[in-house]
Tab-separated table of C-alpha atoms in Angstrom:
chain	number	residue	atom	x	y	z
A	21	UNK	CA	-16.521	-24.095	-18.160
A	22	UNK	CA	-15.567	-26.773	-15.939
A	23	UNK	CA	-15.549	-26.066	-12.461
A	24	UNK	CA	-13.808	-28.155	-9.958
A	25	UNK	CA	-15.981	-31.581	-9.915
A	26	UNK	CA	-15.042	-31.732	-13.913
A	27	UNK	CA	-11.540	-30.925	-13.981
A	28	UNK	CA	-11.147	-33.580	-11.019
A	29	UNK	CA	-13.805	-35.803	-12.666
A	30	UNK	CA	-10.849	-35.633	-15.985
A	31	UNK	CA	-7.954	-36.047	-13.629
A	32	UNK	CA	-9.603	-39.212	-12.054
A	33	UNK	CA	-10.141	-40.556	-15.950
A	34	UNK	CA	-6.664	-39.405	-17.302
A	35	UNK	CA	-4.512	-40.445	-14.235
A	36	UNK	CA	-5.000	-44.206	-14.392
A	37	UNK	CA	-4.307	-44.212	-18.325
A	38	UNK	CA	-1.471	-41.552	-18.933
A	39	UNK	CA	0.521	-42.264	-15.872
A	40	UNK	CA	4.114	-43.500	-16.666
A	41	UNK	CA	3.778	-42.480	-20.236
A	42	UNK	CA	6.581	-40.634	-22.453
A	43	UNK	CA	5.417	-38.215	-24.556
A	44	UNK	CA	6.443	-38.856	-28.410
A	45	UNK	CA	5.239	-35.544	-30.181
A	46	UNK	CA	2.747	-32.899	-29.347
A	47	UNK	CA	0.802	-31.538	-32.786
A	48	UNK	CA	0.316	-27.944	-32.086
A	49	UNK	CA	-2.864	-27.063	-34.242
A	50	UNK	CA	-3.724	-23.671	-32.870
A	51	UNK	CA	-0.748	-21.960	-31.332
A	52	UNK	CA	-3.361	-19.475	-29.167
A	53	UNK	CA	-3.696	-22.756	-26.929
A	54	UNK	CA	-0.352	-23.924	-26.587
A	55	UNK	CA	2.054	-21.787	-24.563
A	56	UNK	CA	5.717	-23.082	-24.885
A	57	UNK	CA	8.333	-24.906	-26.587
A	58	UNK	CA	7.582	-28.535	-27.239
A	59	UNK	CA	10.669	-29.845	-27.425
A	60	UNK	CA	11.151	-29.302	-23.773
A	61	UNK	CA	8.866	-31.996	-23.257
A	62	UNK	CA	9.361	-34.500	-25.842
A	63	UNK	CA	10.999	-37.472	-24.325
A	64	UNK	CA	9.488	-36.912	-20.788
A	65	UNK	CA	7.518	-39.006	-18.662
A	66	UNK	CA	4.563	-38.311	-16.729
A	67	UNK	CA	5.081	-38.928	-13.211
A	68	UNK	CA	1.671	-37.655	-11.868
A	69	UNK	CA	-1.888	-36.507	-12.530
A	70	UNK	CA	-3.221	-33.957	-10.088
A	71	UNK	CA	-5.746	-30.350	-10.020
A	72	UNK	CA	-5.241	-27.777	-8.236
A	73	UNK	CA	-8.466	-25.279	-8.432
A	74	UNK	CA	-9.677	-25.605	-12.014
A	75	UNK	CA	-6.187	-26.131	-13.552
A	76	UNK	CA	-5.040	-29.968	-14.441
A	77	UNK	CA	-1.295	-30.445	-14.206
A	78	UNK	CA	0.910	-33.069	-15.293
A	79	UNK	CA	4.116	-33.645	-13.528
A	80	UNK	CA	7.069	-34.433	-16.445
A	81	UNK	CA	10.191	-36.147	-15.593
A	82	UNK	CA	13.022	-35.848	-18.100
A	83	UNK	CA	16.034	-38.259	-18.139
A	84	UNK	CA	18.329	-35.960	-15.922
A	85	UNK	CA	15.587	-36.317	-13.074
A	86	UNK	CA	14.603	-32.445	-13.582
A	87	UNK	CA	10.921	-31.595	-13.740
A	88	UNK	CA	8.531	-29.974	-16.218
A	89	UNK	CA	5.007	-29.236	-16.084
A	90	UNK	CA	2.152	-29.266	-18.296
A	91	UNK	CA	0.035	-27.403	-16.891
A	92	UNK	CA	-4.213	-27.431	-18.844
A	93	UNK	CA	-7.023	-24.877	-17.923
A	94	UNK	CA	-10.263	-25.701	-19.931
A	95	UNK	CA	-11.793	-22.180	-19.981
A	96	UNK	CA	-15.119	-22.053	-21.285
A	97	UNK	CA	-15.445	-24.665	-23.755
A	98	UNK	CA	-11.968	-26.863	-23.381
A	99	UNK	CA	-12.404	-30.860	-23.458
A	100	UNK	CA	-9.836	-33.626	-22.984
A	101	UNK	CA	-10.290	-36.853	-24.700
A	102	UNK	CA	-8.179	-39.991	-24.306
A	103	UNK	CA	-7.631	-42.507	-27.151
A	104	UNK	CA	-5.517	-45.558	-26.999
A	105	UNK	CA	-5.001	-46.065	-30.407
A	106	UNK	CA	-4.224	-42.498	-31.996
A	107	UNK	CA	-5.316	-44.048	-35.549
A	108	UNK	CA	-8.429	-45.122	-34.238
A	109	UNK	CA	-9.712	-42.552	-31.850
A	110	UNK	CA	-13.892	-43.447	-32.519
A	111	UNK	CA	-15.773	-42.493	-29.816
A	112	UNK	CA	-19.416	-44.260	-28.498
A	113	UNK	CA	-21.109	-41.080	-28.738
A	114	UNK	CA	-20.963	-37.592	-30.527
A	115	UNK	CA	-18.382	-35.350	-28.795
A	116	UNK	CA	-20.114	-31.947	-28.473
A	117	UNK	CA	-19.135	-28.708	-30.858
A	118	UNK	CA	-17.099	-31.474	-32.939
A	119	UNK	CA	-19.573	-32.562	-35.769
A	120	UNK	CA	-18.763	-36.491	-35.001
A	121	UNK	CA	-17.579	-38.779	-32.929
A	122	UNK	CA	-13.609	-38.870	-34.014
A	123	UNK	CA	-10.701	-37.454	-33.446
A	124	UNK	CA	-9.442	-35.266	-34.579
A	125	UNK	CA	-11.861	-32.658	-35.132
A	126	UNK	CA	-12.370	-29.282	-35.907
A	127	UNK	CA	-12.091	-28.084	-32.562
A	128	UNK	CA	-8.815	-29.818	-31.551
A	129	UNK	CA	-6.161	-27.398	-30.645
A	130	UNK	CA	-3.754	-29.692	-29.650
A	131	UNK	CA	-2.981	-33.481	-29.553
A	132	UNK	CA	-0.540	-35.053	-27.114
A	133	UNK	CA	0.874	-37.904	-28.656
A	134	UNK	CA	2.600	-40.964	-26.328
A	135	UNK	CA	5.314	-43.512	-27.330
A	136	UNK	CA	2.371	-46.594	-27.292
A	137	UNK	CA	0.494	-44.728	-30.002
A	138	UNK	CA	-2.112	-43.668	-27.395
A	139	UNK	CA	-2.741	-39.812	-27.200
A	140	UNK	CA	-4.793	-36.985	-26.041
A	141	UNK	CA	-7.124	-34.733	-28.084
A	142	UNK	CA	-7.629	-31.044	-26.123
A	143	UNK	CA	-10.443	-29.354	-27.913
A	144	UNK	CA	-11.756	-26.121	-27.330
A	145	UNK	CA	-14.579	-24.262	-29.506
A	146	UNK	CA	-13.743	-21.001	-28.614
A	147	UNK	CA	-10.086	-20.982	-28.234
A	148	UNK	CA	-10.006	-19.311	-24.474
A	149	UNK	CA	-8.362	-22.432	-22.740
A	150	UNK	CA	-4.568	-23.111	-22.590
A	151	UNK	CA	-1.973	-25.879	-22.239
A	152	UNK	CA	1.397	-24.308	-20.474
A	153	UNK	CA	4.986	-25.563	-19.948
A	154	UNK	CA	6.686	-24.295	-17.151
A	155	UNK	CA	9.259	-25.289	-14.596
A	156	UNK	CA	6.771	-24.795	-11.725
A	157	UNK	CA	2.745	-25.969	-11.388
A	158	UNK	CA	0.897	-22.920	-12.416
A	159	UNK	CA	-1.740	-23.028	-9.649
A	160	UNK	CA	-4.055	-20.404	-8.693
A	161	UNK	CA	-3.809	-17.678	-5.941
A	162	UNK	CA	-6.705	-18.831	-4.206
A	163	UNK	CA	-7.464	-21.753	-1.751
A	164	UNK	CA	-8.862	-25.084	-3.523
A	165	UNK	CA	-12.290	-25.781	-2.009
A	166	UNK	CA	-11.069	-29.474	-1.020
A	167	UNK	CA	-8.395	-27.816	0.858
A	168	UNK	CA	-8.563	-28.476	4.612
A	169	UNK	CA	-7.392	-24.385	4.851
A	170	UNK	CA	-11.022	-23.678	3.041
A	171	UNK	CA	-12.660	-23.236	6.358
A	172	UNK	CA	-15.375	-21.369	7.846
A	173	UNK	CA	-12.992	-19.319	9.181
A	174	UNK	CA	-11.294	-18.390	5.819
A	175	UNK	CA	-14.917	-17.459	4.700
A	176	UNK	CA	-15.542	-15.474	7.097
A	177	UNK	CA	-12.049	-13.378	6.698
A	178	UNK	CA	-13.072	-12.761	3.097
A	179	UNK	CA	-16.087	-11.480	3.874
A	180	UNK	CA	-16.225	-9.563	6.982
A	181	UNK	CA	-15.165	-5.991	5.084
A	182	UNK	CA	-16.256	-6.109	1.326
A	183	UNK	CA	-19.656	-5.239	0.307
A	184	UNK	CA	-19.138	-7.626	-2.973
A	185	UNK	CA	-21.891	-9.689	-3.427
A	186	UNK	CA	-21.357	-13.061	-2.105
A	187	UNK	CA	-21.747	-15.155	-5.407
A	188	UNK	CA	-18.998	-12.941	-7.157
A	189	UNK	CA	-16.949	-13.248	-3.872
A	190	UNK	CA	-17.090	-17.272	-4.294
A	191	UNK	CA	-16.263	-17.107	-7.799
A	192	UNK	CA	-13.064	-15.073	-7.751
A	193	UNK	CA	-10.299	-17.636	-7.882
A	194	UNK	CA	-7.463	-15.429	-6.527
A	195	UNK	CA	-9.352	-16.066	-3.080
A	196	UNK	CA	-11.116	-19.318	-3.732
A	197	UNK	CA	-10.397	-21.078	-6.251
A	198	UNK	CA	-12.387	-24.116	-8.164
A	199	UNK	CA	-16.041	-22.438	-7.482
A	200	UNK	CA	-17.929	-21.085	-10.599
A	201	UNK	CA	-21.729	-20.231	-11.626
A	202	UNK	CA	-22.863	-24.011	-11.137
A	203	UNK	CA	-21.598	-24.657	-7.557
A	204	UNK	CA	-21.936	-21.034	-6.546
A	205	UNK	CA	-25.423	-20.893	-7.441
A	206	UNK	CA	-26.454	-23.884	-5.904
A	207	UNK	CA	-24.387	-24.164	-2.930
A	208	UNK	CA	-25.839	-20.318	-1.880
A	209	UNK	CA	-29.367	-21.824	-2.409
A	210	UNK	CA	-28.662	-24.708	-0.582
A	211	UNK	CA	-27.651	-22.225	2.137
A	212	UNK	CA	-30.478	-20.256	2.063
A	213	UNK	CA	-28.323	-17.190	1.217
A	214	UNK	CA	-28.918	-14.744	-1.901
A	215	UNK	CA	-26.614	-14.401	-4.194
A	216	UNK	CA	-26.841	-10.446	-4.200
A	217	UNK	CA	-26.235	-10.226	-0.881
A	218	UNK	CA	-23.777	-8.093	0.517
A	219	UNK	CA	-20.811	-10.502	1.770
A	220	UNK	CA	-20.195	-8.519	4.944
A	221	UNK	CA	-23.738	-9.229	5.796
A	222	UNK	CA	-23.327	-12.631	6.563
A	223	UNK	CA	-23.454	-13.809	10.653
A	224	UNK	CA	-21.076	-16.573	11.836
A	225	UNK	CA	-24.177	-19.251	11.141
A	226	UNK	CA	-24.794	-18.486	7.602
A	227	UNK	CA	-20.939	-18.371	6.746
A	228	UNK	CA	-20.809	-21.919	8.487
A	229	UNK	CA	-24.386	-23.022	6.621
A	230	UNK	CA	-22.531	-21.777	3.327
A	231	UNK	CA	-19.300	-23.646	4.335
A	232	UNK	CA	-21.283	-26.804	4.556
A	233	UNK	CA	-22.965	-26.699	1.616
A	234	UNK	CA	-19.858	-25.329	-0.589
A	235	UNK	CA	-18.554	-28.918	0.882
A	236	UNK	CA	-21.355	-30.719	0.253
A	237	UNK	CA	-22.415	-29.141	-3.422
A	238	UNK	CA	-19.077	-29.761	-4.869
A	239	UNK	CA	-18.219	-33.519	-3.243
A	240	UNK	CA	-21.573	-34.289	-4.960
A	241	UNK	CA	-20.427	-33.154	-8.264
A	242	UNK	CA	-17.502	-35.323	-8.006
A	243	UNK	CA	-19.477	-38.319	-6.980
A	244	UNK	CA	-21.394	-37.549	-10.320
A	245	UNK	CA	-18.565	-37.349	-12.535
A	246	UNK	CA	-19.461	-33.613	-13.299
A	247	UNK	CA	-22.112	-31.608	-14.961
A	248	UNK	CA	-22.910	-31.702	-18.588
A	249	UNK	CA	-25.507	-28.985	-18.673
A	250	UNK	CA	-28.078	-27.833	-21.368
A	251	UNK	CA	-25.405	-27.619	-24.029
A	252	UNK	CA	-23.577	-30.815	-22.804
A	253	UNK	CA	-20.022	-28.807	-23.371
A	254	UNK	CA	-18.503	-30.741	-20.656
A	255	UNK	CA	-17.187	-34.401	-21.825
A	256	UNK	CA	-15.243	-36.814	-19.741
A	257	UNK	CA	-11.980	-38.489	-21.983
A	258	UNK	CA	-14.012	-41.128	-22.545
A	259	UNK	CA	-16.527	-39.175	-24.372
A	260	UNK	CA	-19.212	-39.870	-21.348
A	261	UNK	CA	-21.002	-37.385	-19.817
A	262	UNK	CA	-20.805	-36.097	-16.218
A	263	UNK	CA	-24.367	-36.769	-14.073
A	264	UNK	CA	-24.834	-33.759	-12.036
A	265	UNK	CA	-27.157	-31.698	-14.247
A	266	UNK	CA	-29.559	-34.369	-12.833
A	267	UNK	CA	-29.205	-32.483	-9.451
A	268	UNK	CA	-29.113	-29.032	-10.099
A	269	UNK	CA	-31.069	-27.210	-7.190
A	270	UNK	CA	-31.361	-23.661	-9.107
A	271	UNK	CA	-28.688	-23.514	-11.842
A	272	UNK	CA	-30.254	-23.555	-15.477
A	273	UNK	CA	-33.487	-24.090	-13.619
A	274	UNK	CA	-35.173	-20.571	-14.717
A	275	UNK	CA	-39.014	-20.272	-14.562
A	276	UNK	CA	-39.056	-24.061	-12.939
A	277	UNK	CA	-40.466	-24.649	-9.535
A	278	UNK	CA	-38.218	-24.388	-6.698
A	279	UNK	CA	-37.481	-27.568	-4.794
A	280	UNK	CA	-38.427	-26.101	-1.819
A	281	UNK	CA	-41.068	-23.749	-1.747
A	282	UNK	CA	-42.572	-24.529	-5.323
A	283	UNK	CA	-42.370	-20.791	-5.851
A	284	UNK	CA	-41.135	-20.058	-9.841
A	285	UNK	CA	-37.406	-19.395	-10.160
A	286	UNK	CA	-36.353	-16.277	-11.214
A	287	UNK	CA	-32.764	-15.736	-12.774
A	288	UNK	CA	-31.226	-12.260	-11.470
A	289	UNK	CA	-28.451	-10.717	-12.932
A	290	UNK	CA	-24.879	-10.416	-11.256
A	291	UNK	CA	-22.190	-8.337	-11.676
A	292	UNK	CA	-20.180	-8.953	-14.553
A	293	UNK	CA	-17.021	-11.138	-14.377
A	294	UNK	CA	-14.954	-8.450	-16.272
A	295	UNK	CA	-15.215	-6.468	-12.948
A	296	UNK	CA	-13.152	-9.408	-11.049
A	297	UNK	CA	-10.095	-7.442	-13.156
A	298	UNK	CA	-10.415	-3.949	-11.671
A	299	UNK	CA	-8.505	-3.081	-8.962
A	300	UNK	CA	-9.474	-4.022	-5.724
A	301	UNK	CA	-10.037	-0.197	-4.198
A	302	UNK	CA	-12.921	-0.251	-6.914
A	303	UNK	CA	-14.331	-3.234	-5.224
A	304	UNK	CA	-13.583	-1.721	-1.623
A	305	UNK	CA	-12.146	-4.932	-0.858
A	306	UNK	CA	-8.978	-4.522	1.773
A	307	UNK	CA	-5.714	-5.461	0.043
A	308	UNK	CA	-4.638	-6.723	3.630
A	309	UNK	CA	-7.030	-9.462	3.422
A	310	UNK	CA	-5.932	-10.574	0.180
A	311	UNK	CA	-2.764	-11.055	1.255
A	312	UNK	CA	-3.750	-12.907	4.132
A	313	UNK	CA	-5.121	-15.042	1.786
A	314	UNK	CA	-1.904	-14.799	-0.686
A	315	UNK	CA	0.206	-16.068	1.949
A	316	UNK	CA	-2.068	-19.143	2.610
A	317	UNK	CA	-2.109	-20.364	-0.887
A	318	UNK	CA	1.592	-19.674	-1.424
A	319	UNK	CA	2.799	-21.747	1.703
A	320	UNK	CA	5.362	-24.912	0.551
A	321	UNK	CA	2.511	-27.038	1.968
A	322	UNK	CA	0.065	-26.874	-0.723
A	323	UNK	CA	-1.544	-29.862	-1.342
A	324	UNK	CA	-2.696	-30.877	-4.692
A	325	UNK	CA	-5.908	-32.936	-5.513
């Protein structure tokens, strides 16, 4: 699943190529992956491209100076490819899960066409990803990891009264947004914290180390243009791969030697992600804490990236 660095890298690649372009049409090849009436955005101009958490947002301007938004979530297997010429959308490298290097492919679900004959192809093998039209950006509830409000104090606020495993807490997008398996694993390793540790067992020193490790790993991931792991599902809009998989510390290194102590890395089970959908009382997580985080996340001063 694309995490913050992967979505940031997609944004950085797309932004100079599509900002200012006008949407000519949208081909919806899978209604499961598109929500909204495409007529609402045809003729709209893309005025900005930004990211919050794992969500990519296109801000669109209509002739009447009102705005629409296209919100994109890649979920597990979403891809976004850009071609200057829709009639010659051929990429240098084979695109994972498509069976070739030409678009559209068998996994292409949505095609956004522009008036200059360029296009964006949204691929999704599993059909979990989505593109949604809205009047306001559909940003996650949690605090973005690169937001200045993501501080050791926030982590302390989130952890000090819950027994949830710290890895599970870090991946809860209603609290902190942008972190998934890759960067949770490697950040915890870098901070010297076991992923199954109860969140409320962390002391102040460990919280500071964890905050520093998260920022460091996320920024490294962005610098490396994301991670194309063992399945190479993640690709950039030009069809190239990310490079951060070369720097994995423990993610996808089960059975290999630890880079610190040279012992064998062993994968341990964590709670299934489905548990994140259970009522908070089951997780022993005080609602007052969540409300404080929601207050932070819903302030009008939210910064996009």
